Amino acid sequence: MPKSTQTTTSTDSVSVPFPRITGMVRQLTHDVRNGLNNVDLQAAFLQEIVTDPQAVPEIKRLRGMVTDAAKMLQAFSAMFWLPEPNLVTYSAAVFIEDFRMRLGKILPEQAPEIQWTVKLGDQSISVDIEMLYRGLTEFIKNAFHFREGQRPIEVHVGADACHLLIDLIESKTSIPSAPEGWGVEPLNSTRRSGFGMGLFHARQVLAAHRGDVMATFDPKAERLTTRLSLPLAAR
């Protein structure tokens, strides 16, 4: 009688296509958010029937924590899915000014520290405004997260004949690895509230707008420059 054999597969050799991971993450976050919504509904009911003055504010605080968790999951899930951009033609100068105002609301303590230089005329860009706002914001957040002390962060905005050019300039003594590999692959690193998806998603946003990202580091000048380029709209 032939002997049966059983093979085992090391998880190190398993390769899962990213679209399958995307589907799993979106379904998982959807299910968890439904559960959180049920918790919030139950907490809302308790808030209506409980009269203990010590319990009422605690229930309110609990509902706030549930809401924050649901928002985090929603933001995380959104990084795994990039819809087709809904392009509109928009003044590049107005877009940058609006972006600066939005940064002031998203990063109220950090945004005022950015040193801006904007040199634009009447150029226009065809973009999905909300999508591009989110992508550019991720680059700014990343710069502040890895900032060395209080070293300056600059943003220079201009244009050549065909592209809107946004240079994010960070003063750094060193960098951990070659910048051309940053954000190219997802899930390469994890940290508290970070899953290696931010720059990957931001790069996907630029690519969806036929844009490009190029980062260079000058060790002598102690300067990391990340150039984001977007095609100008046809006149």
PDB file of C-alpha atoms in Angstrom:
ATOM      1  CA  MET A   1       0.000   0.000   0.000  1.00  0.00           C
ATOM      2  CA  PRO A   2       1.529   3.324  -0.986  1.00  0.00           C
ATOM      3  CA  LYS A   3       2.308   5.630   1.860  1.00  0.00           C
ATOM      4  CA  SER A   4       0.509   8.936   1.919  1.00  0.00           C
ATOM      5  CA  THR A   5       2.651  12.019   2.126  1.00  0.00           C
ATOM      6  CA  GLN A   6       1.748  15.409   3.450  1.00  0.00           C
ATOM      7  CA  THR A   7       3.547  18.522   2.419  1.00  0.00           C
ATOM      8  CA  THR A   8       3.659  21.688   4.407  1.00  0.00           C
ATOM      9  CA  THR A   9       4.145  25.151   3.010  1.00  0.00           C
ATOM     10  CA  SER A  10       6.209  27.727   4.844  1.00  0.00           C
ATOM     11  CA  THR A  11       4.443  31.057   5.157  1.00  0.00           C
ATOM     12  CA  ASP A  12       7.692  32.676   4.026  1.00  0.00           C
ATOM     13  CA  SER A  13       7.097  31.272   0.538  1.00  0.00           C
ATOM     14  CA  VAL A  14       3.457  32.385   0.260  1.00  0.00           C
ATOM     15  CA  SER A  15       2.873  35.224  -2.171  1.00  0.00           C
ATOM     16  CA  VAL A  16      -0.589  36.756  -2.220  1.00  0.00           C
ATOM     17  CA  PRO A  17      -1.559  39.102  -5.078  1.00  0.00           C
ATOM     18  CA  PHE A  18      -2.163  42.614  -3.802  1.00  0.00           C
ATOM     19  CA  PRO A  19      -5.735  42.797  -5.233  1.00  0.00           C
ATOM     20  CA  ARG A  20      -6.671  39.836  -3.011  1.00  0.00           C
ATOM     21  CA  ILE A  21      -5.192  41.599   0.014  1.00  0.00           C
ATOM     22  CA  THR A  22      -7.149  44.702  -0.966  1.00  0.00           C
ATOM     23  CA  GLY A  23     -10.410  42.765  -1.094  1.00  0.00           C
ATOM     24  CA  MET A  24      -9.726  41.119   2.259  1.00  0.00           C
ATOM     25  CA  VAL A  25      -8.853  44.399   3.984  1.00  0.00           C
ATOM     26  CA  ARG A  26     -11.900  46.199   2.624  1.00  0.00           C
ATOM     27  CA  GLN A  27     -14.237  43.401   3.679  1.00  0.00           C
ATOM     28  CA  LEU A  28     -12.625  43.085   7.112  1.00  0.00           C
ATOM     29  CA  THR A  29     -12.767  46.815   7.829  1.00  0.00           C
ATOM     30  CA  HIS A  30     -16.375  46.894   6.606  1.00  0.00           C
ATOM     31  CA  ASP A  31     -17.324  44.115   9.015  1.00  0.00           C
ATOM     32  CA  VAL A  32     -15.459  45.668  11.946  1.00  0.00           C
ATOM     33  CA  ARG A  33     -17.007  49.084  11.282  1.00  0.00           C
ATOM     34  CA  ASN A  34     -20.456  47.471  11.314  1.00  0.00           C
ATOM     35  CA  GLY A  35     -19.599  46.008  14.708  1.00  0.00           C
ATOM     36  CA  LEU A  36     -18.402  49.375  15.972  1.00  0.00           C
ATOM     37  CA  ASN A  37     -21.601  50.964  14.714  1.00  0.00           C
ATOM     38  CA  ASN A  38     -23.616  48.461  16.743  1.00  0.00           C
ATOM     39  CA  VAL A  39     -21.530  49.305  19.821  1.00  0.00           C
ATOM     40  CA  ASP A  40     -22.195  53.005  19.257  1.00  0.00           C
ATOM     41  CA  LEU A  41     -25.942  52.410  18.909  1.00  0.00           C
ATOM     42  CA  GLN A  42     -25.965  50.438  22.152  1.00  0.00           C
ATOM     43  CA  ALA A  43     -23.974  53.157  23.886  1.00  0.00           C
ATOM     44  CA  ALA A  44     -26.400  55.780  22.568  1.00  0.00           C
ATOM     45  CA  PHE A  45     -29.277  53.793  24.061  1.00  0.00           C
ATOM     46  CA  LEU A  46     -27.484  53.611  27.410  1.00  0.00           C
ATOM     47  CA  GLN A  47     -26.868  57.348  27.247  1.00  0.00           C
ATOM     48  CA  GLU A  48     -30.615  57.878  27.002  1.00  0.00           C
ATOM     49  CA  ILE A  49     -31.595  55.688  29.951  1.00  0.00           C
ATOM     50  CA  VAL A  50     -28.669  56.174  32.372  1.00  0.00           C
ATOM     51  CA  THR A  51     -29.010  59.079  34.777  1.00  0.00           C
ATOM     52  CA  ASP A  52     -25.944  58.556  36.954  1.00  0.00           C
ATOM     53  CA  PRO A  53     -23.945  61.830  36.644  1.00  0.00           C
ATOM     54  CA  GLN A  54     -20.660  59.909  36.673  1.00  0.00           C
ATOM     55  CA  ALA A  55     -21.704  57.380  34.038  1.00  0.00           C
ATOM     56  CA  VAL A  56     -23.162  59.805  31.487  1.00  0.00           C
ATOM     57  CA  PRO A  57     -19.868  61.554  30.549  1.00  0.00           C
ATOM     58  CA  GLU A  58     -18.067  58.199  30.463  1.00  0.00           C
ATOM     59  CA  ILE A  59     -20.603  56.837  27.978  1.00  0.00           C
ATOM     60  CA  LYS A  60     -20.120  59.952  25.866  1.00  0.00           C
ATOM     61  CA  ARG A  61     -16.355  59.447  25.976  1.00  0.00           C
ATOM     62  CA  LEU A  62     -16.815  55.796  24.976  1.00  0.00           C
ATOM     63  CA  ARG A  63     -18.864  56.817  21.938  1.00  0.00           C
ATOM     64  CA  GLY A  64     -16.095  59.235  20.936  1.00  0.00           C
ATOM     65  CA  MET A  65     -13.510  56.451  21.145  1.00  0.00           C
ATOM     66  CA  VAL A  66     -15.689  54.197  18.985  1.00  0.00           C
ATOM     67  CA  THR A  67     -16.084  56.982  16.420  1.00  0.00           C
ATOM     68  CA  ASP A  68     -12.313  57.564  16.302  1.00  0.00           C
ATOM     69  CA  ALA A  69     -11.686  53.853  15.753  1.00  0.00           C
ATOM     70  CA  ALA A  70     -14.233  53.746  12.920  1.00  0.00           C
ATOM     71  CA  LYS A  71     -12.620  56.765  11.241  1.00  0.00           C
ATOM     72  CA  MET A  72      -9.179  55.175  11.489  1.00  0.00           C
ATOM     73  CA  LEU A  73     -10.468  51.987   9.873  1.00  0.00           C
ATOM     74  CA  GLN A  74     -12.166  53.956   7.108  1.00  0.00           C
ATOM     75  CA  ALA A  75      -8.983  55.885   6.358  1.00  0.00           C
ATOM     76  CA  PHE A  76      -6.936  52.684   6.383  1.00  0.00           C
ATOM     77  CA  SER A  77      -9.337  50.894   4.041  1.00  0.00           C
ATOM     78  CA  ALA A  78      -9.368  53.855   1.641  1.00  0.00           C
ATOM     79  CA  MET A  79      -5.608  53.475   1.110  1.00  0.00           C
ATOM     80  CA  PHE A  80      -6.195  50.073  -0.479  1.00  0.00           C
ATOM     81  CA  TRP A  81      -8.562  51.338  -3.126  1.00  0.00           C
ATOM     82  CA  LEU A  82      -8.055  54.135  -5.617  1.00  0.00           C
ATOM     83  CA  PRO A  83     -11.122  55.081  -7.689  1.00  0.00           C
ATOM     84  CA  GLU A  84     -10.865  56.608 -11.136  1.00  0.00           C
ATOM     85  CA  PRO A  85     -10.077  60.305 -10.655  1.00  0.00           C
ATOM     86  CA  ASN A  86     -12.904  62.722 -11.412  1.00  0.00           C
ATOM     87  CA  LEU A  87     -10.850  65.336 -13.253  1.00  0.00           C
ATOM     88  CA  VAL A  88     -11.712  69.021 -13.369  1.00  0.00           C
ATOM     89  CA  THR A  89      -9.603  71.824 -14.795  1.00  0.00           C
ATOM     90  CA  TYR A  90      -8.489  74.129 -12.017  1.00  0.00           C
ATOM     91  CA  SER A  91      -6.132  77.060 -11.582  1.00  0.00           C
ATOM     92  CA  ALA A  92      -2.821  75.709 -10.269  1.00  0.00           C
ATOM     93  CA  ALA A  93      -2.272  78.804  -8.137  1.00  0.00           C
ATOM     94  CA  VAL A  94      -5.736  78.568  -6.574  1.00  0.00           C
ATOM     95  CA  PHE A  95      -5.281  74.846  -5.979  1.00  0.00           C
ATOM     96  CA  ILE A  96      -2.033  75.424  -4.081  1.00  0.00           C
ATOM     97  CA  GLU A  97      -3.560  78.239  -2.036  1.00  0.00           C
ATOM     98  CA  ASP A  98      -6.546  76.055  -1.145  1.00  0.00           C
ATOM     99  CA  PHE A  99      -4.171  73.214  -0.261  1.00  0.00           C
ATOM    100  CA  ARG A 100      -2.246  75.471   2.113  1.00  0.00           C
ATOM    101  CA  MET A 101      -5.482  76.482   3.831  1.00  0.00           C
ATOM    102  CA  ARG A 102      -6.512  72.839   4.165  1.00  0.00           C
ATOM    103  CA  LEU A 103      -3.144  71.899   5.648  1.00  0.00           C
ATOM    104  CA  GLY A 104      -3.695  74.589   8.258  1.00  0.00           C
ATOM    105  CA  LYS A 105      -6.821  72.755   9.398  1.00  0.00           C
ATOM    106  CA  ILE A 106      -5.411  69.218   9.194  1.00  0.00           C
ATOM    107  CA  LEU A 107      -2.041  70.087  10.777  1.00  0.00           C
ATOM    108  CA  PRO A 108      -2.783  73.236  12.791  1.00  0.00           C
ATOM    109  CA  GLU A 109       0.447  73.082  14.815  1.00  0.00           C
ATOM    110  CA  GLN A 110       2.817  72.005  12.052  1.00  0.00           C
ATOM    111  CA  ALA A 111       1.528  73.690   8.890  1.00  0.00           C
ATOM    112  CA  PRO A 112       2.569  77.231   9.960  1.00  0.00           C
ATOM    113  CA  GLU A 113       6.181  75.997  10.180  1.00  0.00           C
ATOM    114  CA  ILE A 114       6.364  75.168   6.461  1.00  0.00           C
ATOM    115  CA  GLN A 115       8.363  77.709   4.468  1.00  0.00           C
ATOM    116  CA  TRP A 116       6.508  78.246   1.196  1.00  0.00           C
ATOM    117  CA  THR A 117       7.814  79.720  -2.054  1.00  0.00           C
ATOM    118  CA  VAL A 118       5.168  79.847  -4.789  1.00  0.00           C
ATOM    119  CA  LYS A 119       5.918  81.141  -8.279  1.00  0.00           C
ATOM    120  CA  LEU A 120       2.938  80.469 -10.509  1.00  0.00           C
ATOM    121  CA  GLY A 121       1.115  82.372 -13.182  1.00  0.00           C
ATOM    122  CA  ASP A 122      -2.076  81.425 -14.988  1.00  0.00           C
ATOM    123  CA  GLN A 123      -1.269  77.711 -15.388  1.00  0.00           C
ATOM    124  CA  SER A 124      -4.089  75.179 -15.010  1.00  0.00           C
ATOM    125  CA  ILE A 125      -4.133  71.516 -14.002  1.00  0.00           C
ATOM    126  CA  SER A 126      -6.713  68.779 -14.590  1.00  0.00           C
ATOM    127  CA  VAL A 127      -7.082  66.953 -11.278  1.00  0.00           C
ATOM    128  CA  ASP A 128      -9.419  65.202  -8.898  1.00  0.00           C
ATOM    129  CA  ILE A 129      -9.173  67.908  -6.272  1.00  0.00           C
ATOM    130  CA  GLU A 130     -10.073  65.900  -3.171  1.00  0.00           C
ATOM    131  CA  MET A 131      -7.986  62.895  -4.196  1.00  0.00           C
ATOM    132  CA  LEU A 132      -4.926  65.024  -4.919  1.00  0.00           C
ATOM    133  CA  TYR A 133      -5.333  66.958  -1.664  1.00  0.00           C
ATOM    134  CA  ARG A 134      -5.162  63.660   0.235  1.00  0.00           C
ATOM    135  CA  GLY A 135      -2.123  62.459  -1.696  1.00  0.00           C
ATOM    136  CA  LEU A 136      -0.141  65.671  -1.225  1.00  0.00           C
ATOM    137  CA  THR A 137      -1.090  65.807   2.453  1.00  0.00           C
ATOM    138  CA  GLU A 138       0.476  62.366   2.956  1.00  0.00           C
ATOM    139  CA  PHE A 139       3.826  63.628   1.642  1.00  0.00           C
ATOM    140  CA  ILE A 140       3.697  66.551   4.082  1.00  0.00           C
ATOM    141  CA  LYS A 141       2.704  64.330   7.003  1.00  0.00           C
ATOM    142  CA  ASN A 142       5.542  61.962   6.200  1.00  0.00           C
ATOM    143  CA  ALA A 143       8.036  64.831   6.179  1.00  0.00           C
ATOM    144  CA  PHE A 144       6.966  65.960   9.634  1.00  0.00           C
ATOM    145  CA  HIS A 145       6.909  62.412  11.006  1.00  0.00           C
ATOM    146  CA  PHE A 146      10.556  61.856  10.021  1.00  0.00           C
ATOM    147  CA  ARG A 147      11.686  65.406  10.719  1.00  0.00           C
ATOM    148  CA  GLU A 148      15.028  65.823  12.455  1.00  0.00           C
ATOM    149  CA  GLY A 149      14.412  68.054  15.465  1.00  0.00           C
ATOM    150  CA  GLN A 150      13.241  71.465  14.339  1.00  0.00           C
ATOM    151  CA  ARG A 151      15.058  71.470  11.027  1.00  0.00           C
ATOM    152  CA  PRO A 152      13.167  73.471   8.384  1.00  0.00           C
ATOM    153  CA  ILE A 153      10.741  72.018   5.878  1.00  0.00           C
ATOM    154  CA  GLU A 154      10.292  73.989   2.677  1.00  0.00           C
ATOM    155  CA  VAL A 155       7.863  73.696  -0.220  1.00  0.00           C
ATOM    156  CA  HIS A 156       8.784  75.344  -3.511  1.00  0.00           C
ATOM    157  CA  VAL A 157       6.053  75.467  -6.143  1.00  0.00           C
ATOM    158  CA  GLY A 158       6.607  76.434  -9.760  1.00  0.00           C
ATOM    159  CA  ALA A 159       6.091  75.207 -13.299  1.00  0.00           C
ATOM    160  CA  ASP A 160       8.002  74.460 -16.443  1.00  0.00           C
ATOM    161  CA  ALA A 161       6.519  74.385 -19.918  1.00  0.00           C
ATOM    162  CA  CYS A 162       4.561  71.189 -19.298  1.00  0.00           C
ATOM    163  CA  HIS A 163       4.376  70.440 -15.573  1.00  0.00           C
ATOM    164  CA  LEU A 164       3.394  71.800 -12.203  1.00  0.00           C
ATOM    165  CA  LEU A 165       6.429  71.201  -9.971  1.00  0.00           C
ATOM    166  CA  ILE A 166       6.201  70.858  -6.193  1.00  0.00           C
ATOM    167  CA  ASP A 167       9.528  70.466  -4.408  1.00  0.00           C
ATOM    168  CA  LEU A 168       9.340  69.279  -0.798  1.00  0.00           C
ATOM    169  CA  ILE A 169      12.723  70.103   0.746  1.00  0.00           C
ATOM    170  CA  GLU A 170      13.791  68.637   4.080  1.00  0.00           C
ATOM    171  CA  SER A 171      16.991  69.430   5.968  1.00  0.00           C
ATOM    172  CA  LYS A 172      18.530  66.083   6.994  1.00  0.00           C
ATOM    173  CA  THR A 173      21.913  64.835   8.116  1.00  0.00           C
ATOM    174  CA  SER A 174      21.235  61.341   6.759  1.00  0.00           C
ATOM    175  CA  ILE A 175      18.555  59.045   5.382  1.00  0.00           C
ATOM    176  CA  PRO A 176      17.975  55.347   6.256  1.00  0.00           C
ATOM    177  CA  SER A 177      17.915  54.003   2.697  1.00  0.00           C
ATOM    178  CA  ALA A 178      17.931  55.008  -0.957  1.00  0.00           C
ATOM    179  CA  PRO A 179      14.914  57.305  -1.525  1.00  0.00           C
ATOM    180  CA  GLU A 180      13.969  55.801  -4.882  1.00  0.00           C
ATOM    181  CA  GLY A 181      12.545  52.798  -3.022  1.00  0.00           C
ATOM    182  CA  TRP A 182      10.337  54.751  -0.622  1.00  0.00           C
ATOM    183  CA  GLY A 183       6.642  54.035  -1.011  1.00  0.00           C
ATOM    184  CA  VAL A 184       7.159  51.802  -4.039  1.00  0.00           C
ATOM    185  CA  GLU A 185       5.835  48.695  -2.277  1.00  0.00           C
ATOM    186  CA  PRO A 186       3.052  48.635   0.337  1.00  0.00           C
ATOM    187  CA  LEU A 187       3.176  47.142   3.833  1.00  0.00           C
ATOM    188  CA  ASN A 188       6.957  47.309   4.113  1.00  0.00           C
ATOM    189  CA  SER A 189       6.892  48.792   7.594  1.00  0.00           C
ATOM    190  CA  THR A 190       4.474  49.069  10.483  1.00  0.00           C
ATOM    191  CA  ARG A 191       4.344  51.359  13.469  1.00  0.00           C
ATOM    192  CA  ARG A 192       1.671  52.741  15.748  1.00  0.00           C
ATOM    193  CA  SER A 193      -1.085  54.075  13.462  1.00  0.00           C
ATOM    194  CA  GLY A 194       1.152  53.396  10.470  1.00  0.00           C
ATOM    195  CA  PHE A 195       1.069  50.407   8.132  1.00  0.00           C
ATOM    196  CA  GLY A 196       3.469  51.244   5.334  1.00  0.00           C
ATOM    197  CA  MET A 197       0.620  52.396   3.103  1.00  0.00           C
ATOM    198  CA  GLY A 198       0.787  56.198   3.228  1.00  0.00           C
ATOM    199  CA  LEU A 199       3.495  56.959   0.675  1.00  0.00           C
ATOM    200  CA  PHE A 200       2.451  54.002  -1.470  1.00  0.00           C
ATOM    201  CA  HIS A 201      -1.070  55.410  -1.683  1.00  0.00           C
ATOM    202  CA  ALA A 202       0.243  58.930  -2.303  1.00  0.00           C
ATOM    203  CA  ARG A 203       2.376  57.637  -5.178  1.00  0.00           C
ATOM    204  CA  GLN A 204      -0.682  55.885  -6.623  1.00  0.00           C
ATOM    205  CA  VAL A 205      -2.593  59.178  -6.485  1.00  0.00           C
ATOM    206  CA  LEU A 206       0.175  60.934  -8.428  1.00  0.00           C
ATOM    207  CA  ALA A 207       0.292  58.091 -10.960  1.00  0.00           C
ATOM    208  CA  ALA A 208      -3.494  58.307 -11.444  1.00  0.00           C
ATOM    209  CA  HIS A 209      -2.958  61.949 -12.472  1.00  0.00           C
ATOM    210  CA  ARG A 210      -0.113  60.991 -14.849  1.00  0.00           C
ATOM    211  CA  GLY A 211       2.256  62.575 -12.359  1.00  0.00           C
ATOM    212  CA  ASP A 212       5.603  61.467 -11.022  1.00  0.00           C
ATOM    213  CA  VAL A 213       7.670  61.418  -7.823  1.00  0.00           C
ATOM    214  CA  MET A 214      11.450  61.711  -7.643  1.00  0.00           C
ATOM    215  CA  ALA A 215      13.478  62.007  -4.444  1.00  0.00           C
ATOM    216  CA  THR A 216      17.169  62.898  -4.213  1.00  0.00           C
ATOM    217  CA  PHE A 217      19.461  63.342  -1.217  1.00  0.00           C
ATOM    218  CA  ASP A 218      22.500  65.619  -1.150  1.00  0.00           C
ATOM    219  CA  PRO A 219      24.613  64.585   1.871  1.00  0.00           C
ATOM    220  CA  LYS A 220      26.951  67.572   1.576  1.00  0.00           C
ATOM    221  CA  ALA A 221      24.093  70.073   1.611  1.00  0.00           C
ATOM    222  CA  GLU A 222      22.154  67.858   4.071  1.00  0.00           C
ATOM    223  CA  ARG A 223      19.090  68.223   1.892  1.00  0.00           C
ATOM    224  CA  LEU A 224      16.414  65.741   0.824  1.00  0.00           C
ATOM    225  CA  THR A 225      14.350  66.991  -2.109  1.00  0.00           C
ATOM    226  CA  THR A 226      11.169  65.221  -3.168  1.00  0.00           C
ATOM    227  CA  ARG A 227       9.874  66.540  -6.494  1.00  0.00           C
ATOM    228  CA  LEU A 228       6.215  65.955  -7.303  1.00  0.00           C
ATOM    229  CA  SER A 229       5.280  66.733 -10.883  1.00  0.00           C
ATOM    230  CA  LEU A 230       1.854  66.959 -12.488  1.00  0.00           C
ATOM    231  CA  PRO A 231       1.056  67.658 -16.132  1.00  0.00           C
ATOM    232  CA  LEU A 232      -0.393  71.069 -16.892  1.00  0.00           C
ATOM    233  CA  ALA A 233      -3.760  71.232 -18.615  1.00  0.00           C
ATOM    234  CA  ALA A 234      -3.721  72.007 -22.297  1.00  0.00           C
ATOM    235  CA  ARG A 235      -4.358  75.653 -23.018  1.00  0.00           C
TER     236      ARG A 235
END
